[in-house]
């Protein structure tokens, strides 16, 4: 946005912090929520983000209000649902790294869960956004686990995504048409 | 449990309250969680209860603690996962009523969700426990919706469960073998 010359817009440190906090890691989630809303609206798929797991320790029952709770670590992935009669399950992560994606971003429990889903015949993948590049990839769980088997490294290089993953293009509606990639891979009619 | 004669065990009102609160509507959920844990342990299915949806309004970031939050109404059912490559989705409710199950127990959003899952080819059902009778039933979504179409009533009589639903027997492990019923209906190998 252009401002008339002479007008300088500065943010207080507090404002900056708030803005950074709000956007930190939330863009991908926001885009996926919009995408899933749209998929449900046009009845293409029924896929939801699961609620954030929380450990509730104090409740004020008179006001039906939780007064103390803590964030709990998730034992499953964040997203699941149904598409073309198939079980879909995925995790989504954003990284500010440019050359690699650190797997530390994903809990061990989540990796184990993804492996199980794969074994049970579900469609399972990881969506990774390299936020500085503005690029979003879909990496199938099978390719993720093959990499993990072959490499003794907890960081996946960006080049591996270029080689093995599928780039998801940004759009207006749906914002991130990841099911188009699933159609390409598993051969669904458009 | 038998106590030696002359010994009387009484609970203070506070204890009674706590016990009632803890058990209120929690038995079925507890039994299903144990059942799903067991299914995952023996690698039969990967089915989880979703976290309770909560609207967080205040967080103390210095302690990573939620200091104010409210229970939100769920837009989906509580349980989903994968079994024999199929998407499984269900809601579970306990009632103290003896002659009927009031549908007010289920949110409209949840019913709409169940309808969508059915249309998308998922295995969708309701598990209802009549706690006073100690009986637990699995009612397929298609039978639930047929009843709703044919009846202008928000209460489903117990007799309908006897006619159309499948009784789930109580066991030690798994506690409530509802997948056995799914095998019976959809014809899975034992």
mmCIF file of C-alpha atoms in Angstrom:
data_model
loop_
_atom_site.group_PDB
_atom_site.id
_atom_site.type_symbol
_atom_site.label_atom_id
_atom_site.label_comp_id
_atom_site.label_asym_id
_atom_site.label_seq_id
_atom_site.Cartn_x
_atom_site.Cartn_y
_atom_site.Cartn_z
ATOM 1 C CA UNK A 1 0.000 0.000 0.000
ATOM 2 C CA UNK A 2 1.298 3.450 -0.940
ATOM 3 C CA UNK A 3 1.090 6.274 1.523
ATOM 4 C CA UNK A 4 1.328 9.975 0.604
ATOM 5 C CA UNK A 5 4.952 11.067 0.810
ATOM 6 C CA UNK A 6 5.930 12.374 4.170
ATOM 7 C CA UNK A 7 3.580 10.033 6.005
ATOM 8 C CA UNK A 8 5.479 7.335 7.764
ATOM 9 C CA UNK A 9 3.666 4.382 9.196
ATOM 10 C CA UNK A 10 5.491 2.782 12.061
ATOM 11 C CA UNK A 11 4.371 0.021 14.318
ATOM 12 C CA UNK A 12 5.014 -0.082 18.034
ATOM 13 C CA UNK A 13 6.993 -3.120 19.188
ATOM 14 C CA UNK A 14 3.818 -4.495 20.770
ATOM 15 C CA UNK A 15 1.873 -4.278 17.508
ATOM 16 C CA UNK A 16 4.692 -5.938 15.636
ATOM 17 C CA UNK A 17 4.802 -8.742 18.124
ATOM 18 C CA UNK A 18 1.068 -9.313 17.935
ATOM 19 C CA UNK A 19 1.108 -9.387 14.152
ATOM 20 C CA UNK A 20 4.044 -11.761 14.090
ATOM 21 C CA UNK A 21 2.433 -13.991 16.640
ATOM 22 C CA UNK A 22 -0.876 -14.106 14.832
ATOM 23 C CA UNK A 23 0.685 -14.986 11.521
ATOM 24 C CA UNK A 24 3.256 -17.385 12.816
ATOM 25 C CA UNK A 25 2.467 -20.741 11.312
ATOM 26 C CA UNK A 26 -1.160 -19.816 10.900
ATOM 27 C CA UNK A 27 -1.283 -19.039 7.200
ATOM 28 C CA UNK A 28 -1.140 -22.592 6.002
ATOM 29 C CA UNK A 29 -3.722 -23.688 8.543
ATOM 30 C CA UNK A 30 -5.978 -20.815 7.521
ATOM 31 C CA UNK A 31 -5.614 -21.662 3.818
ATOM 32 C CA UNK A 32 -6.340 -25.329 4.461
ATOM 33 C CA UNK A 33 -9.396 -24.512 6.554
ATOM 34 C CA UNK A 34 -10.762 -22.338 3.736
ATOM 35 C CA UNK A 35 -9.969 -25.094 1.257
ATOM 36 C CA UNK A 36 -11.732 -27.734 3.337
ATOM 37 C CA UNK A 37 -14.738 -25.435 3.882
ATOM 38 C CA UNK A 38 -14.949 -25.049 0.110
ATOM 39 C CA UNK A 39 -14.603 -28.788 -0.531
ATOM 40 C CA UNK A 40 -17.487 -29.413 1.864
ATOM 41 C CA UNK A 41 -19.549 -26.618 0.343
ATOM 42 C CA UNK A 42 -19.328 -28.119 -3.150
ATOM 43 C CA UNK A 43 -19.676 -31.594 -1.608
ATOM 44 C CA UNK A 44 -16.360 -32.801 -3.002
ATOM 45 C CA UNK A 45 -14.957 -34.163 0.254
ATOM 46 C CA UNK A 46 -15.635 -34.079 3.984
ATOM 47 C CA UNK A 47 -12.327 -33.202 5.596
ATOM 48 C CA UNK A 48 -11.831 -31.315 8.863
ATOM 49 C CA UNK A 49 -9.036 -30.100 11.046
ATOM 50 C CA UNK A 50 -9.347 -31.766 14.427
ATOM 51 C CA UNK A 51 -9.735 -29.536 17.482
ATOM 52 C CA UNK A 52 -6.489 -28.682 19.285
ATOM 53 C CA UNK A 53 -5.916 -31.249 22.028
ATOM 54 C CA UNK A 54 -6.118 -29.636 25.437
ATOM 55 C CA UNK A 55 -5.758 -30.943 28.956
ATOM 56 C CA UNK A 56 -8.394 -29.225 31.075
ATOM 57 C CA UNK A 57 -7.446 -28.872 34.730
ATOM 58 C CA UNK A 58 -9.963 -26.378 36.188
ATOM 59 C CA UNK A 59 -13.545 -25.627 35.233
ATOM 60 C CA UNK A 60 -15.922 -23.089 36.718
ATOM 61 C CA UNK A 61 -19.113 -25.077 36.286
ATOM 62 C CA UNK A 62 -21.361 -22.209 37.385
ATOM 63 C CA UNK A 63 -20.225 -20.292 34.295
ATOM 64 C CA UNK A 64 -19.440 -23.358 32.163
ATOM 65 C CA UNK A 65 -16.007 -21.817 31.744
ATOM 66 C CA UNK A 66 -12.583 -23.445 31.637
ATOM 67 C CA UNK A 67 -10.265 -21.475 33.909
ATOM 68 C CA UNK A 68 -7.107 -23.556 33.565
ATOM 69 C CA UNK A 69 -5.978 -25.767 30.729
ATOM 70 C CA UNK A 70 -2.789 -26.701 28.920
ATOM 71 C CA UNK A 71 -1.946 -27.498 25.340
ATOM 72 C CA UNK A 72 -1.406 -31.246 24.945
ATOM 73 C CA UNK A 73 0.747 -32.870 22.300
ATOM 74 C CA UNK A 74 -1.269 -34.483 19.536
ATOM 75 C CA UNK A 75 -1.148 -38.256 19.070
ATOM 76 C CA UNK A 76 -2.580 -38.113 15.568
ATOM 77 C CA UNK A 77 -2.335 -35.801 12.579
ATOM 78 C CA UNK A 78 -4.385 -32.637 12.436
ATOM 79 C CA UNK A 79 -6.576 -33.353 9.408
ATOM 80 C CA UNK A 80 -8.696 -36.294 8.372
ATOM 81 C CA UNK A 81 -11.835 -37.148 6.499
ATOM 82 C CA UNK A 82 -13.285 -38.863 3.476
ATOM 83 C CA UNK A 83 -12.747 -38.316 -0.268
ATOM 84 C CA UNK A 84 -14.052 -40.588 -3.033
ATOM 85 C CA UNK A 85 -14.962 -43.165 -0.378
ATOM 86 C CA UNK A 86 -11.339 -43.174 0.757
ATOM 87 C CA UNK A 87 -9.937 -42.341 4.151
ATOM 88 C CA UNK A 88 -7.719 -39.244 3.944
ATOM 89 C CA UNK A 89 -5.271 -38.287 6.699
ATOM 90 C CA UNK A 90 -2.586 -35.617 6.733
ATOM 91 C CA UNK A 91 -0.441 -33.278 8.719
ATOM 92 C CA UNK A 92 0.421 -29.726 7.624
ATOM 93 C CA UNK A 93 3.504 -27.757 8.591
ATOM 94 C CA UNK A 94 4.984 -24.432 7.673
ATOM 95 C CA UNK A 95 8.686 -23.681 7.854
ATOM 96 C CA UNK A 96 10.691 -20.486 7.512
ATOM 97 C CA UNK A 97 13.742 -22.541 6.518
ATOM 98 C CA UNK A 98 14.715 -22.203 2.892
ATOM 99 C CA UNK A 99 16.953 -25.171 2.209
ATOM 100 C CA UNK A 100 15.326 -27.877 4.309
ATOM 101 C CA UNK A 101 12.386 -28.994 6.386
ATOM 102 C CA UNK A 102 13.296 -30.031 9.965
ATOM 103 C CA UNK A 103 11.312 -33.119 10.959
ATOM 104 C CA UNK A 104 11.423 -31.906 14.563
ATOM 105 C CA UNK A 105 8.300 -30.035 13.486
ATOM 106 C CA UNK A 106 6.410 -33.318 13.593
ATOM 107 C CA UNK A 107 5.874 -35.303 16.800
ATOM 108 C CA UNK A 108 7.011 -38.907 16.896
ATOM 109 C CA UNK A 109 3.461 -39.977 17.707
ATOM 110 C CA UNK A 110 2.272 -38.291 14.555
ATOM 111 C CA UNK A 111 4.837 -40.129 12.437
ATOM 112 C CA UNK A 112 3.807 -43.444 13.961
ATOM 113 C CA UNK A 113 0.194 -42.571 13.294
ATOM 114 C CA UNK A 114 0.968 -41.781 9.641
ATOM 115 C CA UNK A 115 2.740 -45.099 9.234
ATOM 116 C CA UNK A 116 -0.265 -46.950 10.645
ATOM 117 C CA UNK A 117 -2.678 -45.123 8.377
ATOM 118 C CA UNK A 118 -0.556 -46.029 5.398
ATOM 119 C CA UNK A 119 -0.520 -49.702 6.457
ATOM 120 C CA UNK A 120 -4.297 -49.671 6.866
ATOM 121 C CA UNK A 121 -4.760 -48.452 3.309
ATOM 122 C CA UNK A 122 -5.576 -44.814 3.921
ATOM 123 C CA UNK A 123 -4.355 -41.946 1.763
ATOM 124 C CA UNK A 124 -1.746 -40.294 3.939
ATOM 125 C CA UNK A 125 0.533 -37.359 3.297
ATOM 126 C CA UNK A 126 2.293 -34.288 4.603
ATOM 127 C CA UNK A 127 1.654 -30.764 3.381
ATOM 128 C CA UNK A 128 4.719 -28.572 3.829
ATOM 129 C CA UNK A 129 4.892 -24.878 3.104
ATOM 130 C CA UNK A 130 8.219 -23.165 2.660
ATOM 131 C CA UNK A 131 6.823 -19.802 3.658
ATOM 132 C CA UNK A 132 9.741 -17.647 2.505
ATOM 133 C CA UNK A 133 9.589 -19.198 -0.937
ATOM 134 C CA UNK A 134 5.807 -19.159 -0.951
ATOM 135 C CA UNK A 135 5.810 -22.798 -2.089
ATOM 136 C CA UNK A 136 3.567 -25.544 -0.774
ATOM 137 C CA UNK A 137 4.202 -29.250 -1.336
ATOM 138 C CA UNK A 138 2.289 -32.482 -0.854
ATOM 139 C CA UNK A 139 4.625 -35.318 0.141
ATOM 140 C CA UNK A 140 3.109 -38.805 0.263
ATOM 141 C CA UNK A 141 3.700 -40.699 3.507
ATOM 142 C CA UNK A 142 5.314 -43.551 1.551
ATOM 143 C CA UNK A 143 7.943 -41.163 0.172
ATOM 144 C CA UNK A 144 8.467 -39.592 3.581
ATOM 145 C CA UNK A 145 9.074 -43.000 5.164
ATOM 146 C CA UNK A 146 11.313 -44.133 2.337
ATOM 147 C CA UNK A 147 13.435 -41.054 2.940
ATOM 148 C CA UNK A 148 13.521 -41.777 6.673
ATOM 149 C CA UNK A 149 14.652 -45.348 6.008
ATOM 150 C CA UNK A 150 17.407 -44.307 3.657
ATOM 151 C CA UNK A 151 18.663 -41.282 5.550
ATOM 152 C CA UNK A 152 19.908 -40.961 9.058
ATOM 153 C CA UNK A 153 18.896 -37.364 9.227
ATOM 154 C CA UNK A 154 16.097 -35.457 10.839
ATOM 155 C CA UNK A 155 16.108 -32.717 8.217
ATOM 156 C CA UNK A 156 14.664 -33.221 4.755
ATOM 157 C CA UNK A 157 16.367 -31.079 2.107
ATOM 158 C CA UNK A 158 14.265 -28.781 -0.049
ATOM 159 C CA UNK A 159 15.580 -30.601 -3.122
ATOM 160 C CA UNK A 160 13.909 -33.802 -1.961
ATOM 161 C CA UNK A 161 10.567 -31.970 -2.118
ATOM 162 C CA UNK A 162 11.394 -30.807 -5.634
ATOM 163 C CA UNK A 163 12.180 -34.403 -6.636
ATOM 164 C CA UNK A 164 9.546 -36.418 -4.804
ATOM 165 C CA UNK A 165 6.758 -34.128 -3.674
ATOM 166 C CA UNK A 166 3.995 -32.443 -5.666
ATOM 167 C CA UNK A 167 3.705 -28.683 -5.625
ATOM 168 C CA UNK A 168 0.242 -27.390 -4.780
ATOM 169 C CA UNK A 169 -0.610 -24.248 -6.690
ATOM 170 C CA UNK A 170 -2.203 -21.302 -4.892
ATOM 171 C CA UNK A 171 -5.632 -20.375 -6.080
ATOM 172 C CA UNK A 172 -8.616 -18.294 -5.144
ATOM 173 C CA UNK A 173 -11.122 -21.083 -4.612
ATOM 174 C CA UNK A 174 -10.067 -23.560 -3.476
ATOM 175 C CA UNK A 175 -7.098 -21.794 -1.953
ATOM 176 C CA UNK A 176 -4.873 -24.889 -2.011
ATOM 177 C CA UNK A 177 -6.352 -27.536 -4.279
ATOM 178 C CA UNK A 178 -4.534 -30.504 -2.775
ATOM 179 C CA UNK A 179 -7.211 -32.971 -3.861
ATOM 180 C CA UNK A 180 -6.276 -32.213 -7.475
ATOM 181 C CA UNK A 181 -2.873 -33.724 -6.645
ATOM 182 C CA UNK A 182 -4.554 -36.726 -5.029
ATOM 183 C CA UNK A 183 -6.581 -37.184 -8.244
ATOM 184 C CA UNK A 184 -3.378 -37.019 -10.276
ATOM 185 C CA UNK A 185 -1.671 -39.626 -8.141
ATOM 186 C CA UNK A 186 -4.566 -42.012 -7.553
ATOM 187 C CA UNK A 187 -6.364 -41.308 -10.811
ATOM 188 C CA UNK A 188 -9.724 -39.780 -10.003
ATOM 189 C CA UNK A 189 -12.001 -38.256 -12.634
ATOM 190 C CA UNK A 190 -11.902 -34.461 -12.640
ATOM 191 C CA UNK B 1 -18.248 -56.032 48.048
ATOM 192 C CA UNK B 2 -19.198 -57.455 51.437
ATOM 193 C CA UNK B 3 -18.140 -55.683 54.600
ATOM 194 C CA UNK B 4 -17.958 -57.356 58.014
ATOM 195 C CA UNK B 5 -21.265 -56.941 59.797
ATOM 196 C CA UNK B 6 -21.453 -53.836 61.849
ATOM 197 C CA UNK B 7 -19.219 -51.839 59.523
ATOM 198 C CA UNK B 8 -21.138 -49.290 57.566
ATOM 199 C CA UNK B 9 -19.571 -47.448 54.698
ATOM 200 C CA UNK B 10 -21.069 -44.045 54.080
ATOM 201 C CA UNK B 11 -20.016 -41.388 51.666
ATOM 202 C CA UNK B 12 -19.966 -37.687 52.469
ATOM 203 C CA UNK B 13 -22.164 -35.576 50.167
ATOM 204 C CA UNK B 14 -19.021 -34.193 48.549
ATOM 205 C CA UNK B 15 -17.715 -37.658 47.710
ATOM 206 C CA UNK B 16 -21.076 -38.665 46.298
ATOM 207 C CA UNK B 17 -21.156 -35.602 44.114
ATOM 208 C CA UNK B 18 -17.671 -36.209 42.807
ATOM 209 C CA UNK B 19 -18.436 -39.812 41.988
ATOM 210 C CA UNK B 20 -21.677 -38.883 40.252
ATOM 211 C CA UNK B 21 -20.012 -36.163 38.321
ATOM 212 C CA UNK B 22 -17.163 -38.365 37.218
ATOM 213 C CA UNK B 23 -19.424 -41.130 36.021
ATOM 214 C CA UNK B 24 -22.084 -38.961 34.427
ATOM 215 C CA UNK B 25 -22.151 -39.876 30.768
ATOM 216 C CA UNK B 26 -18.524 -40.878 30.904
ATOM 217 C CA UNK B 27 -18.834 -44.640 31.021
ATOM 218 C CA UNK B 28 -19.586 -45.146 27.373
ATOM 219 C CA UNK B 29 -16.805 -42.778 26.332
ATOM 220 C CA UNK B 30 -14.404 -44.552 28.660
ATOM 221 C CA UNK B 31 -15.383 -47.972 27.316
ATOM 222 C CA UNK B 32 -15.018 -46.800 23.725
ATOM 223 C CA UNK B 33 -11.620 -45.267 24.416
ATOM 224 C CA UNK B 34 -10.412 -48.547 25.906
ATOM 225 C CA UNK B 35 -11.880 -50.411 22.944
ATOM 226 C CA UNK B 36 -10.164 -48.132 20.424
ATOM 227 C CA UNK B 37 -6.871 -48.356 22.338
ATOM 228 C CA UNK B 38 -7.140 -52.131 22.095
ATOM 229 C CA UNK B 39 -8.034 -52.064 18.384
ATOM 230 C CA UNK B 40 -4.940 -49.960 17.748
ATOM 231 C CA UNK B 41 -2.792 -52.188 19.940
ATOM 232 C CA UNK B 42 -3.681 -55.321 17.967
ATOM 233 C CA UNK B 43 -3.547 -53.256 14.752
ATOM 234 C CA UNK B 44 -7.138 -54.016 13.837
ATOM 235 C CA UNK B 45 -8.214 -50.425 13.209
ATOM 236 C CA UNK B 46 -7.016 -46.870 13.765
ATOM 237 C CA UNK B 47 -9.930 -45.053 15.350
ATOM 238 C CA UNK B 48 -9.726 -42.127 17.755
ATOM 239 C CA UNK B 49 -12.017 -39.865 19.687
ATOM 240 C CA UNK B 50 -11.445 -36.302 18.531
ATOM 241 C CA UNK B 51 -10.378 -33.750 21.127
ATOM 242 C CA UNK B 52 -13.204 -31.755 22.697
ATOM 243 C CA UNK B 53 -13.690 -28.561 20.686
ATOM 244 C CA UNK B 54 -12.828 -25.528 22.776
ATOM 245 C CA UNK B 55 -12.839 -21.801 22.112
ATOM 246 C CA UNK B 56 -9.759 -20.354 23.730
ATOM 247 C CA UNK B 57 -10.122 -16.731 24.789
ATOM 248 C CA UNK B 58 -7.161 -16.044 27.090
ATOM 249 C CA UNK B 59 -3.678 -17.519 27.169
ATOM 250 C CA UNK B 60 -0.835 -16.796 29.551
ATOM 251 C CA UNK B 61 2.027 -17.249 27.105
ATOM 252 C CA UNK B 62 4.704 -16.943 29.767
ATOM 253 C CA UNK B 63 3.384 -20.167 31.315
ATOM 254 C CA UNK B 64 1.957 -21.631 28.086
ATOM 255 C CA UNK B 65 -1.307 -21.894 30.011
ATOM 256 C CA UNK B 66 -4.872 -21.296 28.880
ATOM 257 C CA UNK B 67 -6.597 -19.139 31.486
ATOM 258 C CA UNK B 68 -9.986 -18.738 29.849
ATOM 259 C CA UNK B 69 -11.764 -21.000 27.411
ATOM 260 C CA UNK B 70 -15.252 -22.235 26.663
ATOM 261 C CA UNK B 71 -16.680 -25.501 25.438
ATOM 262 C CA UNK B 72 -17.730 -25.174 21.788
ATOM 263 C CA UNK B 73 -20.399 -27.219 20.091
ATOM 264 C CA UNK B 74 -18.993 -29.886 17.808
ATOM 265 C CA UNK B 75 -19.636 -29.691 14.068
ATOM 266 C CA UNK B 76 -18.692 -33.297 13.459
ATOM 267 C CA UNK B 77 -19.089 -36.576 15.284
ATOM 268 C CA UNK B 78 -16.705 -37.519 18.076
ATOM 269 C CA UNK B 79 -15.072 -40.616 16.597
ATOM 270 C CA UNK B 80 -13.486 -41.384 13.264
ATOM 271 C CA UNK B 81 -10.760 -43.437 11.678
ATOM 272 C CA UNK B 82 -9.986 -46.274 9.335
ATOM 273 C CA UNK B 83 -10.978 -49.944 9.367
ATOM 274 C CA UNK B 84 -10.353 -52.432 6.526
ATOM 275 C CA UNK B 85 -9.416 -49.489 4.275
ATOM 276 C CA UNK B 86 -12.799 -47.949 4.968
ATOM 277 C CA UNK B 87 -13.586 -44.598 6.517
ATOM 278 C CA UNK B 88 -15.417 -45.069 9.830
ATOM 279 C CA UNK B 89 -17.322 -42.261 11.539
ATOM 280 C CA UNK B 90 -19.631 -42.366 14.527
ATOM 281 C CA UNK B 91 -21.176 -40.564 17.438
ATOM 282 C CA UNK B 92 -21.755 -42.143 20.859
ATOM 283 C CA UNK B 93 -24.412 -41.169 23.383
ATOM 284 C CA UNK B 94 -25.579 -42.457 26.706
ATOM 285 C CA UNK B 95 -29.115 -41.962 28.000
ATOM 286 C CA UNK B 96 -30.739 -42.604 31.359
ATOM 287 C CA UNK B 97 -34.127 -42.836 29.635
ATOM 288 C CA UNK B 98 -35.560 -46.323 29.540
ATOM 289 C CA UNK B 99 -38.224 -46.225 26.857
ATOM 290 C CA UNK B 100 -36.648 -43.908 24.323
ATOM 291 C CA UNK B 101 -33.597 -42.027 23.103
ATOM 292 C CA UNK B 102 -34.110 -38.248 22.768
ATOM 293 C CA UNK B 103 -32.386 -36.993 19.628
ATOM 294 C CA UNK B 104 -31.849 -33.648 21.382
ATOM 295 C CA UNK B 105 -28.697 -35.402 22.596
ATOM 296 C CA UNK B 106 -27.222 -34.963 19.126
ATOM 297 C CA UNK B 107 -26.474 -31.558 17.598
ATOM 298 C CA UNK B 108 -28.031 -30.707 14.242
ATOM 299 C CA UNK B 109 -24.555 -30.168 12.819
ATOM 300 C CA UNK B 110 -23.625 -33.667 13.823
ATOM 301 C CA UNK B 111 -26.667 -35.126 12.071
ATOM 302 C CA UNK B 112 -25.841 -33.175 8.901
ATOM 303 C CA UNK B 113 -22.270 -34.427 9.144
ATOM 304 C CA UNK B 114 -23.456 -38.035 9.461
ATOM 305 C CA UNK B 115 -25.673 -37.630 6.412
ATOM 306 C CA UNK B 116 -22.729 -36.300 4.393
ATOM 307 C CA UNK B 117 -20.451 -39.130 5.486
ATOM 308 C CA UNK B 118 -23.094 -41.633 4.430
ATOM 309 C CA UNK B 119 -23.402 -39.954 1.016
ATOM 310 C CA UNK B 120 -19.625 -40.015 0.574
ATOM 311 C CA UNK B 121 -19.547 -43.763 1.148
ATOM 312 C CA UNK B 122 -18.226 -43.870 4.696
ATOM 313 C CA UNK B 123 -19.374 -46.332 7.331
ATOM 314 C CA UNK B 124 -21.421 -44.176 9.650
ATOM 315 C CA UNK B 125 -23.398 -45.039 12.757
ATOM 316 C CA UNK B 126 -24.565 -44.085 16.196
ATOM 317 C CA UNK B 127 -23.700 -45.956 19.375
ATOM 318 C CA UNK B 128 -26.385 -45.527 22.024
ATOM 319 C CA UNK B 129 -26.209 -46.852 25.553
ATOM 320 C CA UNK B 130 -29.342 -47.181 27.644
ATOM 321 C CA UNK B 131 -27.419 -46.954 30.881
ATOM 322 C CA UNK B 132 -30.186 -48.101 33.233
ATOM 323 C CA UNK B 133 -30.724 -51.210 31.164
ATOM 324 C CA UNK B 134 -26.995 -51.679 30.627
ATOM 325 C CA UNK B 135 -27.620 -52.180 26.908
ATOM 326 C CA UNK B 136 -25.544 -50.674 24.096
ATOM 327 C CA UNK B 137 -26.693 -50.526 20.471
ATOM 328 C CA UNK B 138 -25.137 -49.720 17.130
ATOM 329 C CA UNK B 139 -27.622 -47.980 14.832
ATOM 330 C CA UNK B 140 -26.525 -47.440 11.232
ATOM 331 C CA UNK B 141 -26.885 -43.871 9.955
ATOM 332 C CA UNK B 142 -29.099 -45.101 7.097
ATOM 333 C CA UNK B 143 -31.589 -46.555 9.599
ATOM 334 C CA UNK B 144 -31.421 -43.423 11.736
ATOM 335 C CA UNK B 145 -32.199 -41.217 8.726
ATOM 336 C CA UNK B 146 -34.942 -43.513 7.512
ATOM 337 C CA UNK B 147 -36.566 -43.204 10.919
ATOM 338 C CA UNK B 148 -36.223 -39.416 10.807
ATOM 339 C CA UNK B 149 -37.850 -39.306 7.376
ATOM 340 C CA UNK B 150 -40.770 -41.456 8.393
ATOM 341 C CA UNK B 151 -41.370 -39.973 11.835
ATOM 342 C CA UNK B 152 -42.076 -36.444 12.887
ATOM 343 C CA UNK B 153 -40.612 -37.017 16.280
ATOM 344 C CA UNK B 154 -37.388 -36.124 17.994
ATOM 345 C CA UNK B 155 -37.461 -39.152 20.265
ATOM 346 C CA UNK B 156 -36.589 -42.624 19.045
ATOM 347 C CA UNK B 157 -38.374 -45.370 20.970
ATOM 348 C CA UNK B 158 -36.329 -48.139 22.586
ATOM 349 C CA UNK B 159 -38.297 -50.653 20.520
ATOM 350 C CA UNK B 160 -36.857 -49.186 17.330
ATOM 351 C CA UNK B 161 -33.378 -50.062 18.611
ATOM 352 C CA UNK B 162 -34.565 -53.603 19.323
ATOM 353 C CA UNK B 163 -35.910 -53.856 15.764
ATOM 354 C CA UNK B 164 -33.304 -52.033 13.702
ATOM 355 C CA UNK B 165 -30.114 -51.641 15.720
ATOM 356 C CA UNK B 166 -27.489 -54.213 16.663
ATOM 357 C CA UNK B 167 -26.757 -54.877 20.308
ATOM 358 C CA UNK B 168 -23.070 -54.675 21.214
ATOM 359 C CA UNK B 169 -22.138 -57.180 23.886
ATOM 360 C CA UNK B 170 -19.948 -56.137 26.817
ATOM 361 C CA UNK B 171 -16.628 -57.872 27.035
ATOM 362 C CA UNK B 172 -13.312 -57.691 28.776
ATOM 363 C CA UNK B 173 -11.105 -56.988 25.775
ATOM 364 C CA UNK B 174 -12.283 -55.297 23.678
ATOM 365 C CA UNK B 175 -14.761 -53.748 26.077
ATOM 366 C CA UNK B 176 -17.331 -53.020 23.357
ATOM 367 C CA UNK B 177 -16.531 -54.952 20.204
ATOM 368 C CA UNK B 178 -18.461 -52.755 17.795
ATOM 369 C CA UNK B 179 -16.281 -53.724 14.823
ATOM 370 C CA UNK B 180 -17.630 -57.263 15.144
ATOM 371 C CA UNK B 181 -21.029 -55.796 14.289
ATOM 372 C CA UNK B 182 -19.506 -53.894 11.362
ATOM 373 C CA UNK B 183 -18.043 -57.195 10.125
ATOM 374 C CA UNK B 184 -21.464 -58.841 10.433
ATOM 375 C CA UNK B 185 -23.146 -56.078 8.449
ATOM 376 C CA UNK B 186 -20.500 -55.455 5.815
ATOM 377 C CA UNK B 187 -19.136 -58.989 5.722
ATOM 378 C CA UNK B 188 -15.552 -58.863 6.889
ATOM 379 C CA UNK B 189 -13.532 -61.986 7.661
ATOM 380 C CA UNK B 190 -13.345 -62.763 11.349
#
